[in-house]
């Protein structure tokens, strides 16, 4: 990292861009299509004004919150993100260790470049993110491995029947380098991800071959019956889907548009979050991701009704900039920003922030 310590998550972005190959930066920074939804995520959060309370007697607020029935140091989890050894040799193991030190859950991707067993060895709370694969037996094997390794929750991603058309990757003919692989899959299952073809995203070609596009509510029911772990559904935008997921017995829904990387033209998550909260009506927790860039955004999400957020790209920036230590520094910055935001909003803790009122448009 730079000689001057980062004081915001945006500082880590600048440091990461300086050290990453341009094609890798585009892989993590880009969205799908014309990146309309990618831009909308940030604009929607910026448009949320939070009405602070005064004379509340708050001195030093607590930042702890209960996620999936367990107290965490922040109302935050590290989002699932693939192939983290693209950023730094520390990869998923380093980022998971940083999350453990910071006291927040780490969500391990199906497409991790480090096996799930090495990720849980970091010692902190780990949730396993599941992509629905064409090979049902492999799905079962991954669920069993994650549980045996100590993962306490399963987060099934439901918004990737196919990978969104990410034009930066297409233009770059992006492919994984030889030293980065999908470590949780059998040895020959990610060959396509390494096969560089002009005008083709090799990662998209790979996921197209192994992901099952026809995921259904019956599959979710099967998964709910198959696992005794807490179950989250990630990729919910329509309140009707949120209500149905809650009815199916999930423990949480994640309001997400995949960071603007799937359907370009999908709404910003901050826009639909309040409707989703109303739709689930307390039957499960509601988390939000896509566009969270600091403690004020966490406060905004809480005020809109979320129980917590997932933080994605900023953690990759920090990992690229400084490995495990960089990731820990970013989480410390985020915690400090959240404490300041809670204090300035007159909130004793994240639960109090959920009672704040919001306005849109400034």
CSV table of C-alpha atoms in Angstrom, one decimal:
chain,number,residue,atom,x,y,z
A,1,UNK,CA,0.0,0.0,0.0
A,2,UNK,CA,1.0,3.7,-0.3
A,3,UNK,CA,3.1,5.4,2.4
A,4,UNK,CA,0.0,7.3,3.5
A,5,UNK,CA,-2.5,5.1,5.2
A,6,UNK,CA,-5.9,4.9,3.4
A,7,UNK,CA,-8.6,6.8,5.2
A,8,UNK,CA,-11.6,5.7,3.1
A,9,UNK,CA,-12.4,2.6,1.1
A,10,UNK,CA,-12.0,4.6,-2.1
A,11,UNK,CA,-8.3,5.1,-1.2
A,12,UNK,CA,-7.9,1.3,-1.5
A,13,UNK,CA,-9.4,1.4,-5.0
A,14,UNK,CA,-6.7,3.8,-6.2
A,15,UNK,CA,-4.0,1.6,-4.7
A,16,UNK,CA,-5.4,-1.5,-6.2
A,17,UNK,CA,-5.7,-0.1,-9.7
A,18,UNK,CA,-2.0,0.9,-9.5
A,19,UNK,CA,-0.9,-2.7,-8.9
A,20,UNK,CA,-3.3,-4.9,-10.8
A,21,UNK,CA,-3.1,-5.7,-14.5
A,22,UNK,CA,-5.6,-3.7,-16.5
A,23,UNK,CA,-7.6,-6.8,-17.4
A,24,UNK,CA,-7.9,-7.9,-13.8
A,25,UNK,CA,-9.0,-4.5,-12.7
A,26,UNK,CA,-11.7,-4.5,-15.4
A,27,UNK,CA,-12.8,-8.0,-14.3
A,28,UNK,CA,-13.5,-6.8,-10.7
A,29,UNK,CA,-14.5,-3.2,-11.5
A,30,UNK,CA,-16.8,-3.7,-14.5
A,31,UNK,CA,-20.5,-4.4,-14.8
A,32,UNK,CA,-22.7,-5.9,-17.5
A,33,UNK,CA,-23.9,-4.3,-20.7
A,34,UNK,CA,-23.6,-0.5,-20.6
A,35,UNK,CA,-23.1,-0.6,-16.8
A,36,UNK,CA,-26.3,1.2,-16.2
A,37,UNK,CA,-27.2,-0.8,-13.1
A,38,UNK,CA,-23.6,-0.5,-11.9
A,39,UNK,CA,-23.9,3.3,-11.9
A,40,UNK,CA,-27.4,3.2,-10.5
A,41,UNK,CA,-26.4,1.4,-7.4
A,42,UNK,CA,-24.1,4.2,-6.4
A,43,UNK,CA,-26.5,7.0,-7.4
A,44,UNK,CA,-29.4,5.4,-5.4
A,45,UNK,CA,-27.3,5.2,-2.2
A,46,UNK,CA,-26.1,8.8,-2.7
A,47,UNK,CA,-29.7,9.9,-3.0
A,48,UNK,CA,-30.7,8.5,0.4
A,49,UNK,CA,-30.7,11.2,3.0
A,50,UNK,CA,-30.9,10.0,6.6
A,51,UNK,CA,-32.7,12.2,9.2
A,52,UNK,CA,-30.4,12.2,12.3
A,53,UNK,CA,-31.9,12.2,15.8
A,54,UNK,CA,-30.6,14.6,18.4
A,55,UNK,CA,-30.4,14.8,22.2
A,56,UNK,CA,-30.3,11.0,22.4
A,57,UNK,CA,-27.5,10.9,25.0
A,58,UNK,CA,-25.3,8.7,22.8
A,59,UNK,CA,-21.6,8.8,23.6
A,60,UNK,CA,-19.9,5.8,22.1
A,61,UNK,CA,-22.3,3.6,20.1
A,62,UNK,CA,-22.0,-0.1,19.8
A,63,UNK,CA,-21.5,-1.5,16.3
A,64,UNK,CA,-22.5,-5.1,17.1
A,65,UNK,CA,-25.4,-6.7,15.4
A,66,UNK,CA,-27.1,-10.2,15.2
A,67,UNK,CA,-26.8,-11.8,11.8
A,68,UNK,CA,-28.4,-15.3,11.4
A,69,UNK,CA,-28.8,-15.5,15.2
A,70,UNK,CA,-25.2,-14.8,16.1
A,71,UNK,CA,-23.6,-11.5,17.3
A,72,UNK,CA,-21.1,-10.0,14.9
A,73,UNK,CA,-18.8,-7.1,15.4
A,74,UNK,CA,-20.5,-5.2,12.6
A,75,UNK,CA,-23.8,-5.5,10.6
A,76,UNK,CA,-21.5,-6.5,7.8
A,77,UNK,CA,-20.3,-9.7,6.0
A,78,UNK,CA,-17.7,-9.9,3.3
A,79,UNK,CA,-19.5,-10.7,0.1
A,80,UNK,CA,-18.8,-13.9,-1.9
A,81,UNK,CA,-16.4,-13.1,-4.8
A,82,UNK,CA,-14.6,-15.5,-7.1
A,83,UNK,CA,-10.9,-16.1,-7.7
A,84,UNK,CA,-9.4,-13.8,-5.1
A,85,UNK,CA,-5.8,-15.0,-5.8
A,86,UNK,CA,-6.2,-12.8,-8.9
A,87,UNK,CA,-5.8,-9.9,-6.5
A,88,UNK,CA,-3.0,-11.2,-4.3
A,89,UNK,CA,-1.3,-14.4,-3.3
A,90,UNK,CA,-3.1,-14.2,0.1
A,91,UNK,CA,-6.3,-14.7,-1.7
A,92,UNK,CA,-9.4,-16.1,0.1
A,93,UNK,CA,-7.4,-17.4,3.0
A,94,UNK,CA,-6.0,-13.9,3.7
A,95,UNK,CA,-9.3,-12.1,3.3
A,96,UNK,CA,-11.1,-14.7,5.5
A,97,UNK,CA,-8.4,-14.2,8.2
A,98,UNK,CA,-8.9,-10.5,8.1
A,99,UNK,CA,-12.6,-10.9,8.4
A,100,UNK,CA,-12.1,-13.3,11.4
A,101,UNK,CA,-9.8,-10.7,13.1
A,102,UNK,CA,-12.5,-8.0,12.5
A,103,UNK,CA,-15.3,-10.2,13.8
A,104,UNK,CA,-17.4,-10.3,10.7
A,105,UNK,CA,-18.6,-13.3,8.6
A,106,UNK,CA,-16.7,-14.2,5.4
A,107,UNK,CA,-18.8,-15.7,2.6
A,108,UNK,CA,-16.7,-18.2,0.6
A,109,UNK,CA,-17.6,-18.5,-3.1
A,110,UNK,CA,-18.1,-21.8,-4.9
A,111,UNK,CA,-15.5,-20.4,-7.3
A,112,UNK,CA,-12.9,-19.6,-4.7
A,113,UNK,CA,-9.3,-20.0,-5.7
A,114,UNK,CA,-8.6,-21.6,-2.3
A,115,UNK,CA,-10.4,-24.7,-1.0
A,116,UNK,CA,-13.2,-24.2,1.5
A,117,UNK,CA,-11.3,-26.2,4.1
A,118,UNK,CA,-8.4,-23.6,4.0
A,119,UNK,CA,-10.9,-20.7,4.3
A,120,UNK,CA,-12.6,-22.1,7.4
A,121,UNK,CA,-9.2,-22.7,9.0
A,122,UNK,CA,-9.0,-18.9,9.4
A,123,UNK,CA,-11.2,-19.4,12.5
A,124,UNK,CA,-13.9,-16.9,11.9
A,125,UNK,CA,-17.5,-17.3,10.9
A,126,UNK,CA,-17.7,-18.6,7.3
A,127,UNK,CA,-20.8,-18.9,5.1
A,128,UNK,CA,-20.6,-20.9,2.0
A,129,UNK,CA,-22.0,-19.4,-1.2
A,130,UNK,CA,-23.5,-22.0,-3.6
A,131,UNK,CA,-23.8,-21.6,-7.4
A,132,UNK,CA,-26.3,-24.1,-8.7
A,133,UNK,CA,-24.4,-26.5,-10.9
A,134,UNK,CA,-25.6,-28.9,-13.6
A,135,UNK,CA,-24.1,-31.8,-11.7
A,136,UNK,CA,-26.5,-32.3,-8.7
A,137,UNK,CA,-24.1,-34.8,-7.1
A,138,UNK,CA,-21.4,-32.1,-7.1
A,139,UNK,CA,-23.8,-29.7,-5.4
A,140,UNK,CA,-24.4,-32.3,-2.7
A,141,UNK,CA,-20.6,-32.9,-2.3
A,142,UNK,CA,-20.0,-29.1,-2.0
A,143,UNK,CA,-22.7,-28.8,0.7
A,144,UNK,CA,-21.3,-31.7,2.6
A,145,UNK,CA,-17.7,-30.4,2.3
A,146,UNK,CA,-18.7,-26.9,3.5
A,147,UNK,CA,-20.6,-28.3,6.5
A,148,UNK,CA,-17.8,-30.6,7.4
A,149,UNK,CA,-15.3,-27.8,7.2
A,150,UNK,CA,-17.3,-25.7,9.7
A,151,UNK,CA,-19.3,-23.3,7.5
A,152,UNK,CA,-22.3,-22.2,9.5
A,153,UNK,CA,-24.6,-21.0,6.6
A,154,UNK,CA,-25.3,-21.6,2.9
A,155,UNK,CA,-26.0,-18.7,0.6
A,156,UNK,CA,-27.5,-19.8,-2.7
A,157,UNK,CA,-27.1,-17.3,-5.5
A,158,UNK,CA,-30.2,-17.2,-7.7
A,159,UNK,CA,-29.5,-14.4,-10.2
A,160,UNK,CA,-27.0,-16.2,-12.4
A,161,UNK,CA,-28.8,-18.5,-14.8
A,162,UNK,CA,-26.1,-17.4,-17.2
A,163,UNK,CA,-23.3,-14.9,-16.6
A,164,UNK,CA,-24.2,-11.4,-17.5
A,165,UNK,CA,-22.5,-10.1,-20.7
A,166,UNK,CA,-19.6,-8.1,-19.2
A,167,UNK,CA,-18.2,-6.2,-22.1
A,168,UNK,CA,-14.9,-5.3,-20.5
A,169,UNK,CA,-14.1,-9.0,-20.2
A,170,UNK,CA,-15.2,-9.7,-23.7
A,171,UNK,CA,-13.0,-6.9,-25.1
A,172,UNK,CA,-10.1,-8.1,-23.0
A,173,UNK,CA,-10.7,-11.8,-24.0
A,174,UNK,CA,-10.3,-12.3,-20.3
A,175,UNK,CA,-9.1,-15.7,-19.0
A,176,UNK,CA,-7.7,-17.0,-15.7
A,177,UNK,CA,-3.9,-17.2,-15.5
A,178,UNK,CA,-2.6,-20.7,-14.9
A,179,UNK,CA,-2.0,-20.2,-11.1
A,180,UNK,CA,-5.6,-19.3,-10.4
A,181,UNK,CA,-8.2,-22.1,-10.4
A,182,UNK,CA,-11.7,-23.0,-9.1
A,183,UNK,CA,-10.2,-24.9,-6.1
A,184,UNK,CA,-13.5,-26.3,-4.9
A,185,UNK,CA,-14.3,-28.0,-8.2
A,186,UNK,CA,-12.8,-31.2,-9.6
A,187,UNK,CA,-9.5,-30.7,-11.4
A,188,UNK,CA,-10.9,-30.6,-15.0
A,189,UNK,CA,-14.0,-28.6,-14.3
A,190,UNK,CA,-12.5,-25.1,-14.9
A,191,UNK,CA,-10.4,-25.8,-18.1
A,192,UNK,CA,-12.6,-23.4,-20.1
A,193,UNK,CA,-11.9,-20.6,-17.7
A,194,UNK,CA,-8.2,-20.7,-18.7
A,195,UNK,CA,-8.8,-21.0,-22.4
A,196,UNK,CA,-8.2,-17.6,-23.9
A,197,UNK,CA,-10.2,-17.0,-27.1
A,198,UNK,CA,-10.3,-13.6,-28.9
A,199,UNK,CA,-13.5,-11.8,-28.2
A,200,UNK,CA,-14.7,-14.3,-25.6
A,201,UNK,CA,-14.7,-14.1,-21.8
A,202,UNK,CA,-13.3,-17.5,-20.7
A,203,UNK,CA,-14.9,-17.1,-17.3
A,204,UNK,CA,-18.3,-16.7,-18.9
A,205,UNK,CA,-17.7,-19.7,-21.1
A,206,UNK,CA,-16.8,-21.8,-18.1
A,207,UNK,CA,-19.8,-20.8,-16.0
A,208,UNK,CA,-22.1,-21.4,-19.0
A,209,UNK,CA,-20.8,-25.0,-19.1
A,210,UNK,CA,-21.1,-25.8,-15.4
A,211,UNK,CA,-24.0,-23.6,-14.0
A,212,UNK,CA,-27.5,-24.9,-14.2
A,213,UNK,CA,-29.7,-22.2,-15.8
A,214,UNK,CA,-33.1,-23.6,-14.8
A,215,UNK,CA,-33.0,-23.1,-11.1
A,216,UNK,CA,-36.5,-23.2,-9.6
A,217,UNK,CA,-38.5,-22.9,-6.4
A,218,UNK,CA,-38.6,-26.7,-6.2
A,219,UNK,CA,-34.8,-26.6,-6.1
A,220,UNK,CA,-34.9,-24.1,-3.2
A,221,UNK,CA,-37.3,-26.4,-1.4
A,222,UNK,CA,-34.9,-29.3,-2.0
A,223,UNK,CA,-32.0,-27.2,-0.6
A,224,UNK,CA,-34.0,-26.2,2.4
A,225,UNK,CA,-34.7,-29.8,3.2
A,226,UNK,CA,-31.1,-30.9,2.4
A,227,UNK,CA,-29.2,-28.5,4.7
A,228,UNK,CA,-29.6,-28.0,8.4
A,229,UNK,CA,-27.5,-24.8,8.2
A,230,UNK,CA,-28.9,-21.3,8.0
A,231,UNK,CA,-30.0,-20.6,4.5
A,232,UNK,CA,-29.8,-17.3,2.6
A,233,UNK,CA,-31.0,-16.5,-0.9
A,234,UNK,CA,-28.9,-14.0,-2.7
A,235,UNK,CA,-30.1,-12.1,-5.8
A,236,UNK,CA,-33.6,-11.0,-4.7
A,237,UNK,CA,-35.0,-7.8,-6.2
A,238,UNK,CA,-38.8,-8.4,-6.6
A,239,UNK,CA,-40.7,-8.2,-3.3
A,240,UNK,CA,-42.9,-11.1,-4.5
A,241,UNK,CA,-39.8,-13.3,-4.7
A,242,UNK,CA,-38.7,-12.2,-1.3
A,243,UNK,CA,-42.1,-13.1,0.2
A,244,UNK,CA,-42.0,-16.5,-1.5
A,245,UNK,CA,-38.5,-17.1,-0.2
A,246,UNK,CA,-39.6,-16.2,3.3
A,247,UNK,CA,-42.5,-18.6,3.0
A,248,UNK,CA,-40.0,-21.4,1.9
A,249,UNK,CA,-38.3,-21.0,5.3
A,250,UNK,CA,-35.1,-19.3,4.4
A,251,UNK,CA,-33.2,-17.5,7.2
A,252,UNK,CA,-32.3,-14.4,5.1
A,253,UNK,CA,-32.7,-12.9,1.7
A,254,UNK,CA,-30.0,-10.8,0.1
A,255,UNK,CA,-31.3,-7.9,-1.9
A,256,UNK,CA,-28.7,-7.9,-4.7
A,257,UNK,CA,-28.2,-7.2,-8.4
A,258,UNK,CA,-24.8,-8.9,-8.3
A,259,UNK,CA,-23.0,-5.5,-8.1
A,260,UNK,CA,-24.4,-4.5,-11.5
A,261,UNK,CA,-22.9,-7.5,-13.1
A,262,UNK,CA,-26.0,-9.5,-14.2
A,263,UNK,CA,-29.2,-7.9,-15.7
A,264,UNK,CA,-28.2,-4.5,-16.9
A,265,UNK,CA,-31.2,-2.3,-16.3
A,266,UNK,CA,-32.2,-4.0,-13.1
A,267,UNK,CA,-33.0,-1.6,-10.3
A,268,UNK,CA,-30.5,-0.3,-7.7
A,269,UNK,CA,-30.8,-2.4,-4.5
A,270,UNK,CA,-31.3,0.7,-2.3
A,271,UNK,CA,-34.4,1.5,-4.4
A,272,UNK,CA,-36.2,-1.8,-3.8
A,273,UNK,CA,-34.9,-2.6,-0.3
A,274,UNK,CA,-37.8,-1.0,1.6
A,275,UNK,CA,-40.4,-3.0,-0.4
A,276,UNK,CA,-38.5,-6.2,0.2
A,277,UNK,CA,-38.4,-5.5,4.0
A,278,UNK,CA,-42.2,-4.9,3.9
A,279,UNK,CA,-42.8,-8.1,1.9
A,280,UNK,CA,-40.9,-10.5,4.2
A,281,UNK,CA,-42.7,-8.9,7.2
A,282,UNK,CA,-40.1,-10.1,9.8
A,283,UNK,CA,-40.2,-13.8,8.7
A,284,UNK,CA,-36.5,-13.7,7.8
A,285,UNK,CA,-33.6,-11.2,7.9
A,286,UNK,CA,-32.9,-8.9,5.0
A,287,UNK,CA,-29.3,-8.1,3.9
A,288,UNK,CA,-28.3,-5.8,1.0
A,289,UNK,CA,-25.3,-5.5,-1.3
A,290,UNK,CA,-24.3,-3.8,-4.5
A,291,UNK,CA,-22.7,-0.4,-4.2
A,292,UNK,CA,-21.8,-0.3,-0.4
A,293,UNK,CA,-18.7,1.9,-0.2
A,294,UNK,CA,-18.4,3.0,3.4
A,295,UNK,CA,-20.0,3.4,6.9
A,296,UNK,CA,-22.5,5.9,5.8
A,297,UNK,CA,-23.8,3.4,3.2
A,298,UNK,CA,-24.2,0.9,6.0
A,299,UNK,CA,-26.2,3.4,8.0
A,300,UNK,CA,-28.3,4.2,4.9
A,301,UNK,CA,-29.1,0.5,4.4
A,302,UNK,CA,-30.0,0.0,8.1
A,303,UNK,CA,-32.3,3.1,7.9
A,304,UNK,CA,-34.0,1.6,4.9
A,305,UNK,CA,-34.8,-1.5,6.9
A,306,UNK,CA,-31.9,-3.9,6.3
A,307,UNK,CA,-30.4,-6.0,9.1
A,308,UNK,CA,-27.0,-5.7,7.5
A,309,UNK,CA,-25.0,-5.5,4.3
A,310,UNK,CA,-22.5,-7.4,2.3
A,311,UNK,CA,-19.4,-5.5,1.2
A,312,UNK,CA,-17.7,-6.7,-2.0
A,313,UNK,CA,-15.4,-4.8,-4.3
A,314,UNK,CA,-13.8,-2.6,-1.6
A,315,UNK,CA,-12.5,-5.8,0.0
A,316,UNK,CA,-10.9,-6.9,-3.3
A,317,UNK,CA,-9.4,-3.5,-3.6
A,318,UNK,CA,-7.9,-3.8,-0.1
A,319,UNK,CA,-6.7,-7.3,-0.8
A,320,UNK,CA,-5.0,-6.3,-4.0
A,321,UNK,CA,-3.4,-3.3,-2.3
A,322,UNK,CA,-2.0,-5.0,0.8
A,323,UNK,CA,-3.1,-8.7,1.1
A,324,UNK,CA,-4.4,-9.8,4.4
A,325,UNK,CA,-3.2,-6.7,6.2
A,326,UNK,CA,-4.8,-4.4,3.6
A,327,UNK,CA,-8.1,-6.2,4.0
A,328,UNK,CA,-8.0,-5.9,7.8
A,329,UNK,CA,-7.1,-2.2,7.4
A,330,UNK,CA,-10.2,-1.7,5.2
A,331,UNK,CA,-12.5,-3.4,7.7
A,332,UNK,CA,-11.0,-1.1,10.4
A,333,UNK,CA,-11.8,1.9,8.3
A,334,UNK,CA,-15.3,0.7,7.7
A,335,UNK,CA,-15.9,0.1,11.4
A,336,UNK,CA,-14.6,3.6,12.3
A,337,UNK,CA,-16.9,5.1,9.6
A,338,UNK,CA,-19.9,3.2,11.0
A,339,UNK,CA,-19.2,4.3,14.5
A,340,UNK,CA,-19.0,8.0,13.4
A,341,UNK,CA,-22.2,7.6,11.3
A,342,UNK,CA,-24.1,6.1,14.2
A,343,UNK,CA,-22.9,8.8,16.6
A,344,UNK,CA,-23.8,11.6,14.2
A,345,UNK,CA,-27.2,10.0,13.6
A,346,UNK,CA,-27.9,9.8,17.4
A,347,UNK,CA,-28.0,6.0,17.4
A,348,UNK,CA,-26.8,3.8,20.2
A,349,UNK,CA,-26.4,0.8,17.9
A,350,UNK,CA,-27.3,-0.6,14.5
A,351,UNK,CA,-30.7,-1.7,15.8
A,352,UNK,CA,-31.5,2.0,16.6
A,353,UNK,CA,-30.5,3.0,13.1
A,354,UNK,CA,-33.3,0.8,11.6
A,355,UNK,CA,-35.8,3.3,13.3
A,356,UNK,CA,-34.3,6.3,11.5
A,357,UNK,CA,-36.3,8.0,8.8
A,358,UNK,CA,-35.0,8.6,5.3
A,359,UNK,CA,-35.6,11.0,2.4
A,360,UNK,CA,-34.6,10.7,-1.2
A,361,UNK,CA,-33.2,13.4,-3.4
A,362,UNK,CA,-31.0,15.1,-0.8
